[in-house]
Coordinates of C-alpha atoms and ligand atoms in Angstrom, one line a residue:
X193 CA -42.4 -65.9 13.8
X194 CA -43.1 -67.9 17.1
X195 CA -45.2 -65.5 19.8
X196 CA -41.5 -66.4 21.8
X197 CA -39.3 -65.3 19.2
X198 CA -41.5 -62.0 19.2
X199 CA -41.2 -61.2 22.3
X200 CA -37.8 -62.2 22.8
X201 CA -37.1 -59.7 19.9
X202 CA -39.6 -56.9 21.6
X203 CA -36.8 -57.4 24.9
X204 CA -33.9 -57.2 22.8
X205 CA -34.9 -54.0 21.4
X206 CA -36.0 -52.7 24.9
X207 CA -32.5 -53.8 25.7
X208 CA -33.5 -56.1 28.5
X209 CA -30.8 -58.6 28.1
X210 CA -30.9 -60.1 31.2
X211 CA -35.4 -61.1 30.5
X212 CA -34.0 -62.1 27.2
X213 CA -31.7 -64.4 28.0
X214 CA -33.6 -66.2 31.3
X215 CA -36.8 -65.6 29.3
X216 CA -37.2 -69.8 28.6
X217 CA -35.6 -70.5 32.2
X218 CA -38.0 -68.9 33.7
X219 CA -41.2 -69.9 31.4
X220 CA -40.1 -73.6 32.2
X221 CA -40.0 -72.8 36.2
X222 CA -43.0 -71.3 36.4
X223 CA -45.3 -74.1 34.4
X224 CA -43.3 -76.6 36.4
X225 CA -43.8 -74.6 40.0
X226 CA -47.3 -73.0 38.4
X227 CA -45.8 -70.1 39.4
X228 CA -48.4 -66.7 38.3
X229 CA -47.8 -64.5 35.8
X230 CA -46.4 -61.8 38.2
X231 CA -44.5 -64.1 39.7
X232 CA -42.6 -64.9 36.8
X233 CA -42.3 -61.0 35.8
X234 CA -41.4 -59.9 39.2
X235 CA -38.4 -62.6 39.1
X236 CA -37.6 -61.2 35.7
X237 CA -37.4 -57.7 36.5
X238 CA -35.8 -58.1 39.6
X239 CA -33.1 -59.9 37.6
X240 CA -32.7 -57.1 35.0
X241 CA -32.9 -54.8 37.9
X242 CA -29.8 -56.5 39.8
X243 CA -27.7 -56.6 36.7
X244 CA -28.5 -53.1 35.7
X245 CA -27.1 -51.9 38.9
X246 CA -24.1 -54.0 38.9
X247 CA -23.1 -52.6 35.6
X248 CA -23.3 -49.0 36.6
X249 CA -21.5 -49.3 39.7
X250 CA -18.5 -51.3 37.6
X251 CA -18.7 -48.4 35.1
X252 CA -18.5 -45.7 37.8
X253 CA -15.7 -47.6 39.2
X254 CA -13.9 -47.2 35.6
X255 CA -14.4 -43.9 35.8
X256 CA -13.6 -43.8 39.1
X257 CA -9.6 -43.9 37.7
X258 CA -8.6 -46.1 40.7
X259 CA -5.2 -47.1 41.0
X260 CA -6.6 -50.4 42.3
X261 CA -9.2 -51.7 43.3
X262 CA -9.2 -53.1 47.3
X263 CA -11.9 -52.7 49.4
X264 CA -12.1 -53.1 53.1
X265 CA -12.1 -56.3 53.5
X266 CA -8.5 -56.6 52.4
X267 CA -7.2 -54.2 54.9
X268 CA -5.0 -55.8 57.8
X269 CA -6.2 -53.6 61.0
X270 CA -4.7 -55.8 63.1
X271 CA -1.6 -54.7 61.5
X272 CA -2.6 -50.9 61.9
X273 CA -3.7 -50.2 66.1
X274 CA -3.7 -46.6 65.7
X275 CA -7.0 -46.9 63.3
X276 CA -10.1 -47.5 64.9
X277 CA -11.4 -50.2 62.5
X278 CA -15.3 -49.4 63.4
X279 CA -14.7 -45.4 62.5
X280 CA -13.5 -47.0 59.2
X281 CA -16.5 -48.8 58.6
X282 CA -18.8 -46.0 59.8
X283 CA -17.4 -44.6 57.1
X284 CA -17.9 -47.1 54.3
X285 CA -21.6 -46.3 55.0
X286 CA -21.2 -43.4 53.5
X287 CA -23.3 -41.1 55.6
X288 CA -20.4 -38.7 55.3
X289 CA -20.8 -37.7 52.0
X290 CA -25.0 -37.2 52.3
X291 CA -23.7 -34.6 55.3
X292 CA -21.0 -33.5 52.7
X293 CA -18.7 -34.4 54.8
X294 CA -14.4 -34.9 54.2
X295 CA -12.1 -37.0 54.9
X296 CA -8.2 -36.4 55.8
X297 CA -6.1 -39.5 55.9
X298 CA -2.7 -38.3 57.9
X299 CA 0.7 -40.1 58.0
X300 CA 3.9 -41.1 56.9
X301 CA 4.4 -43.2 53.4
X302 CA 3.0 -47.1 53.7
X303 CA 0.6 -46.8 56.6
X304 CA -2.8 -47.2 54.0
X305 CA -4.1 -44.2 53.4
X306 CA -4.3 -44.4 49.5
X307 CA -5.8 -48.0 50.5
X308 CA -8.7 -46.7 52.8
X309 CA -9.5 -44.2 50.8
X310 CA -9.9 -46.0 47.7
X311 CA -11.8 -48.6 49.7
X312 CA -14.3 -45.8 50.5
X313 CA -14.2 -44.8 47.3
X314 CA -15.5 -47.9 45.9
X315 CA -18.0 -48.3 48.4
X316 CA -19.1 -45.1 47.0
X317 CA -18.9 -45.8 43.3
X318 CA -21.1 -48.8 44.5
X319 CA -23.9 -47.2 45.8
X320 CA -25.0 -44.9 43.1
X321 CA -22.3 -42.0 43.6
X322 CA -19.9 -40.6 41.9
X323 CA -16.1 -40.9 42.5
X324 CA -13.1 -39.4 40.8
X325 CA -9.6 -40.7 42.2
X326 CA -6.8 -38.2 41.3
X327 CA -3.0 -37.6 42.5
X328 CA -2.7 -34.3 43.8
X329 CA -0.1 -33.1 41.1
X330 CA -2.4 -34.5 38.4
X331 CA -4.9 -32.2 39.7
X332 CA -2.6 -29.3 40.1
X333 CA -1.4 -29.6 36.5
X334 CA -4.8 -30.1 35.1
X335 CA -5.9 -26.9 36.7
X336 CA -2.8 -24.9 35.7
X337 CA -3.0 -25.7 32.3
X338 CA -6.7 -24.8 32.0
X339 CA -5.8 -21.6 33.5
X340 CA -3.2 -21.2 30.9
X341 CA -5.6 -22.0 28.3
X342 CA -8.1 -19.8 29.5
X343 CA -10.9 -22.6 30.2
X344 CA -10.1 -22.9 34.3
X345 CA -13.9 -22.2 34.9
X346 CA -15.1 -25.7 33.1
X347 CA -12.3 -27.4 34.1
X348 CA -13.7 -26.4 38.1
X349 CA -17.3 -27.4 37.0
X350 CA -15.9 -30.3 36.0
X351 CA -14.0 -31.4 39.4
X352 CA -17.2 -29.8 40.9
X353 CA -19.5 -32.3 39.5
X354 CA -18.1 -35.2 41.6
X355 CA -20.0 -36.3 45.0
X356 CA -16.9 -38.0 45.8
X357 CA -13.7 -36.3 45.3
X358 CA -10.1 -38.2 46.1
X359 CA -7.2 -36.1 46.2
X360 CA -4.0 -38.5 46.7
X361 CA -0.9 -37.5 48.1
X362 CA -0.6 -33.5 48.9
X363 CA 2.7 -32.9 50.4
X364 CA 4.8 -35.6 48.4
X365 CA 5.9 -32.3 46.0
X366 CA 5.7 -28.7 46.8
X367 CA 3.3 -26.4 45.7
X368 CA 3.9 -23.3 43.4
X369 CA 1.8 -20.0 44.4
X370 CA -0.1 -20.4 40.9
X371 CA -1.2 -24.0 42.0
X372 CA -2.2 -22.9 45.5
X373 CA -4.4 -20.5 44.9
X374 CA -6.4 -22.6 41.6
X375 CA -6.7 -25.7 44.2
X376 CA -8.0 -23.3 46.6
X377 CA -10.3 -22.3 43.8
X378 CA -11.7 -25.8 43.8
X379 CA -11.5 -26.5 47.4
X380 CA -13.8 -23.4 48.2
X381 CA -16.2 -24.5 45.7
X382 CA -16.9 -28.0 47.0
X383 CA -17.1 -26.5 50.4
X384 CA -20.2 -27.8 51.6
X385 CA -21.2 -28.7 48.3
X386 CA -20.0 -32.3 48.4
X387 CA -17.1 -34.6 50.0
X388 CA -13.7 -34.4 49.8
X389 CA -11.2 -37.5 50.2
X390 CA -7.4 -36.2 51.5
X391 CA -4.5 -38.3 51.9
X392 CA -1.7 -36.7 53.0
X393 CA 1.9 -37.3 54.3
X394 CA 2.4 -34.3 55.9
X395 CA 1.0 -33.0 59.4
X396 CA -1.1 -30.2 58.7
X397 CA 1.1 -27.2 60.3
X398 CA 3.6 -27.9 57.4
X399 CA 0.9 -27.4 54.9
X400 CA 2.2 -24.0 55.0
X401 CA 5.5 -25.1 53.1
X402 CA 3.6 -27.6 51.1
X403 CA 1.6 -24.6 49.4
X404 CA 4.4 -21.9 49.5
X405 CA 1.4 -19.6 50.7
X406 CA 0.9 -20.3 54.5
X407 CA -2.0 -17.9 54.3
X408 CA -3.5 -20.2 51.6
X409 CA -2.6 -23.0 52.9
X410 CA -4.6 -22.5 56.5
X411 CA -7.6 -21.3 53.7
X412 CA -7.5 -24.4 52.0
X413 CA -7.1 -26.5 55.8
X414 CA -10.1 -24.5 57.2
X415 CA -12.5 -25.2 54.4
X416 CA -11.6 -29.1 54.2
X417 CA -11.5 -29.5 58.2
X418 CA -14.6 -27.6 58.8
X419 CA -17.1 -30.8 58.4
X420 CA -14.1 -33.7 58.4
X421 CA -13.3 -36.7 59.5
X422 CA -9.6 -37.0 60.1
X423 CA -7.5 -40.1 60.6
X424 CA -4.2 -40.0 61.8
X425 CA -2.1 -43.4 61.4
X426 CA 1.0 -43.6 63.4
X427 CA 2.1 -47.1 62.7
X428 CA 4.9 -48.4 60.4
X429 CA 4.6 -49.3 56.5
X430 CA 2.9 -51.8 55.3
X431 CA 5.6 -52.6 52.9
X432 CA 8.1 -53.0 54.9
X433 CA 5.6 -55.6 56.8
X434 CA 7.7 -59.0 55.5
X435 CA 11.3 -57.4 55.9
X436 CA 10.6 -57.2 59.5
X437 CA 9.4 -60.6 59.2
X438 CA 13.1 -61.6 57.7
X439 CA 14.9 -59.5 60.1
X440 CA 12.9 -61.1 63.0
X441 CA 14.0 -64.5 61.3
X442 CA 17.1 -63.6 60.5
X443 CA 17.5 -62.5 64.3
X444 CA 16.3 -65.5 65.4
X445 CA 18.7 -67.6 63.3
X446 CA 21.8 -65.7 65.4
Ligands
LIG13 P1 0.1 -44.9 51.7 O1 -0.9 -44.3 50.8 O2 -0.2 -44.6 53.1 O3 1.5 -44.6 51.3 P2 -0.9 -47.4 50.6 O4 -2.3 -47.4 50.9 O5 -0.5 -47.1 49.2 O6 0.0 -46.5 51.6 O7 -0.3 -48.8 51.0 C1 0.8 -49.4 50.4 C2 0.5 -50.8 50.0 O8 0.3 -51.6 51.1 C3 -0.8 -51.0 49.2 O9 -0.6 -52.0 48.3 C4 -1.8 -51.3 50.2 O10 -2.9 -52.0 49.7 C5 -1.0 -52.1 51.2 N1 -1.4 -51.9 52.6 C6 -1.1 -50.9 53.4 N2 -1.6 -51.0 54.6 C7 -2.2 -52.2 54.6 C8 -2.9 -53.0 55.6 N3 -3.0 -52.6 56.9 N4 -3.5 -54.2 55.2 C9 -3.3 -54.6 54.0 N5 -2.7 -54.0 53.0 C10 -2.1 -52.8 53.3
LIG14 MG1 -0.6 -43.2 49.0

């Protein structure tokens, strides 16, 4: 076997695809542009590097459990006054979850909130940190049924273990007392411990009803706002955006 073929085996069983496959490319460049011997290695492991990184930030995303995938950049703000677009991407630099910090995003169904946060989310997933995306009453259930089971402490560890937590839409459904308290449970524990993403439709002095517990409810609320940022949106769906569009036609057709 060719001393090439060897070591193109010796970096397929290191599992160095990315030298493997540019292995000749780059031989080729660097007789042609008598490039050194680091040189060439320094490209190559800067390449492996890059795709390495890529990978695991696509996997975290999968595990991420987005509902989609839209970053910033796709966000209308112009669309949106009431949110101060450079807050937004203060946020996206995720300094907030080194300080283990939250986020609550406030208002009514449409505005963006599952958008923003899931744009933050990625941002997260793609810089090295773990995310988990899940819908409140997903959570809830999860947690109830664990506690029925008897296995309620792994089941916290579990939701423990993300540096990024999303918790879409609390207040869409009510609450039962059992649900309250376990989502306390797992509220108090990341308390400090790492960052919580909110999204919520309801202002927080009907949290009370939400929860059926208003004692636990103003537990839960104290523990996320303590280190938060919250954002409150006040402007009109997004989905509804083109049928004002028609109905402004429509008027101007009269
Ligand atoms: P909410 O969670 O507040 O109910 P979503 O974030 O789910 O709203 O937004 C509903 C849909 O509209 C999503 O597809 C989202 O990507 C889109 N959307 C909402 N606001 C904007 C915006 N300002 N710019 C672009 N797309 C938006
Ligand atoms: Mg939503």
């Amino acid at each position: 076997m060719s001393l090439y073929n060897q070591v193109l085996n010796n970096l397929s069983d290191l599992k160095l695809e990315q030298s493997k496959l540019f292995l000749g490319e780059y031989l080729e460049e660097a007789s042609k542009k008598q490039l050194s011997y680091l040189e060439v290695l320094k490209e190559l492991t800067d390449r492996e590097l890059k795709h390495k990184k890529l990978r695991s930030a696509k996997m975290r995303i999968k595990v991420g459990n987005f509902p989609f995938e839209k970053g910033l950049n796709d966000f209308d703000f112009d669309y949106q006054p009431s949110i101060n677009k450079k807050e937004i991407y203060e946020l996206s630099t995720l300094s907030f979850i080194e300080l283990k910090k939250n986020i609550l995003f406030l208002g009514s169904p449409g505005v963006g909130k599952t958008h923003l946060a899931v744009a933050v989310g990625i941002a997260a997933a793609d810089n090295k940190y773990n995310v988990y995306f899940i819908h409140a009453h997903n959570l809830i259930s999860d947690l109830v049924l664990a506690h029925n089971e008897n296995r309620l402490e792994s089941r916290l560890k579990h939701f423990s273990k993300y540096k990024l937590l999303i918790i879409d839409e609390i207040g869409y459904l009510p609450i039962d007392n059992v649900g309250s308290n376990l989502f306390f449970q797992l509220i108090a524990r990341r308390y400090e411990k790492s960052s919580t993403i909110v999204t919520t439709n309801q202002p927080f002095s009907r949290w009370g009803e939400v929860f059926d517990n208003p004692v636990v409810a103003s537990a839960i609320l104290d523990r996320l706002l303590h280190h938060s940022h919250v954002i409150n949106i006040t402007g009109r769906s997004y989905r509804v955006k083109d049928k004002f569009v028609e109905i402004d036609k429509n008027k101007m057709q009269l």
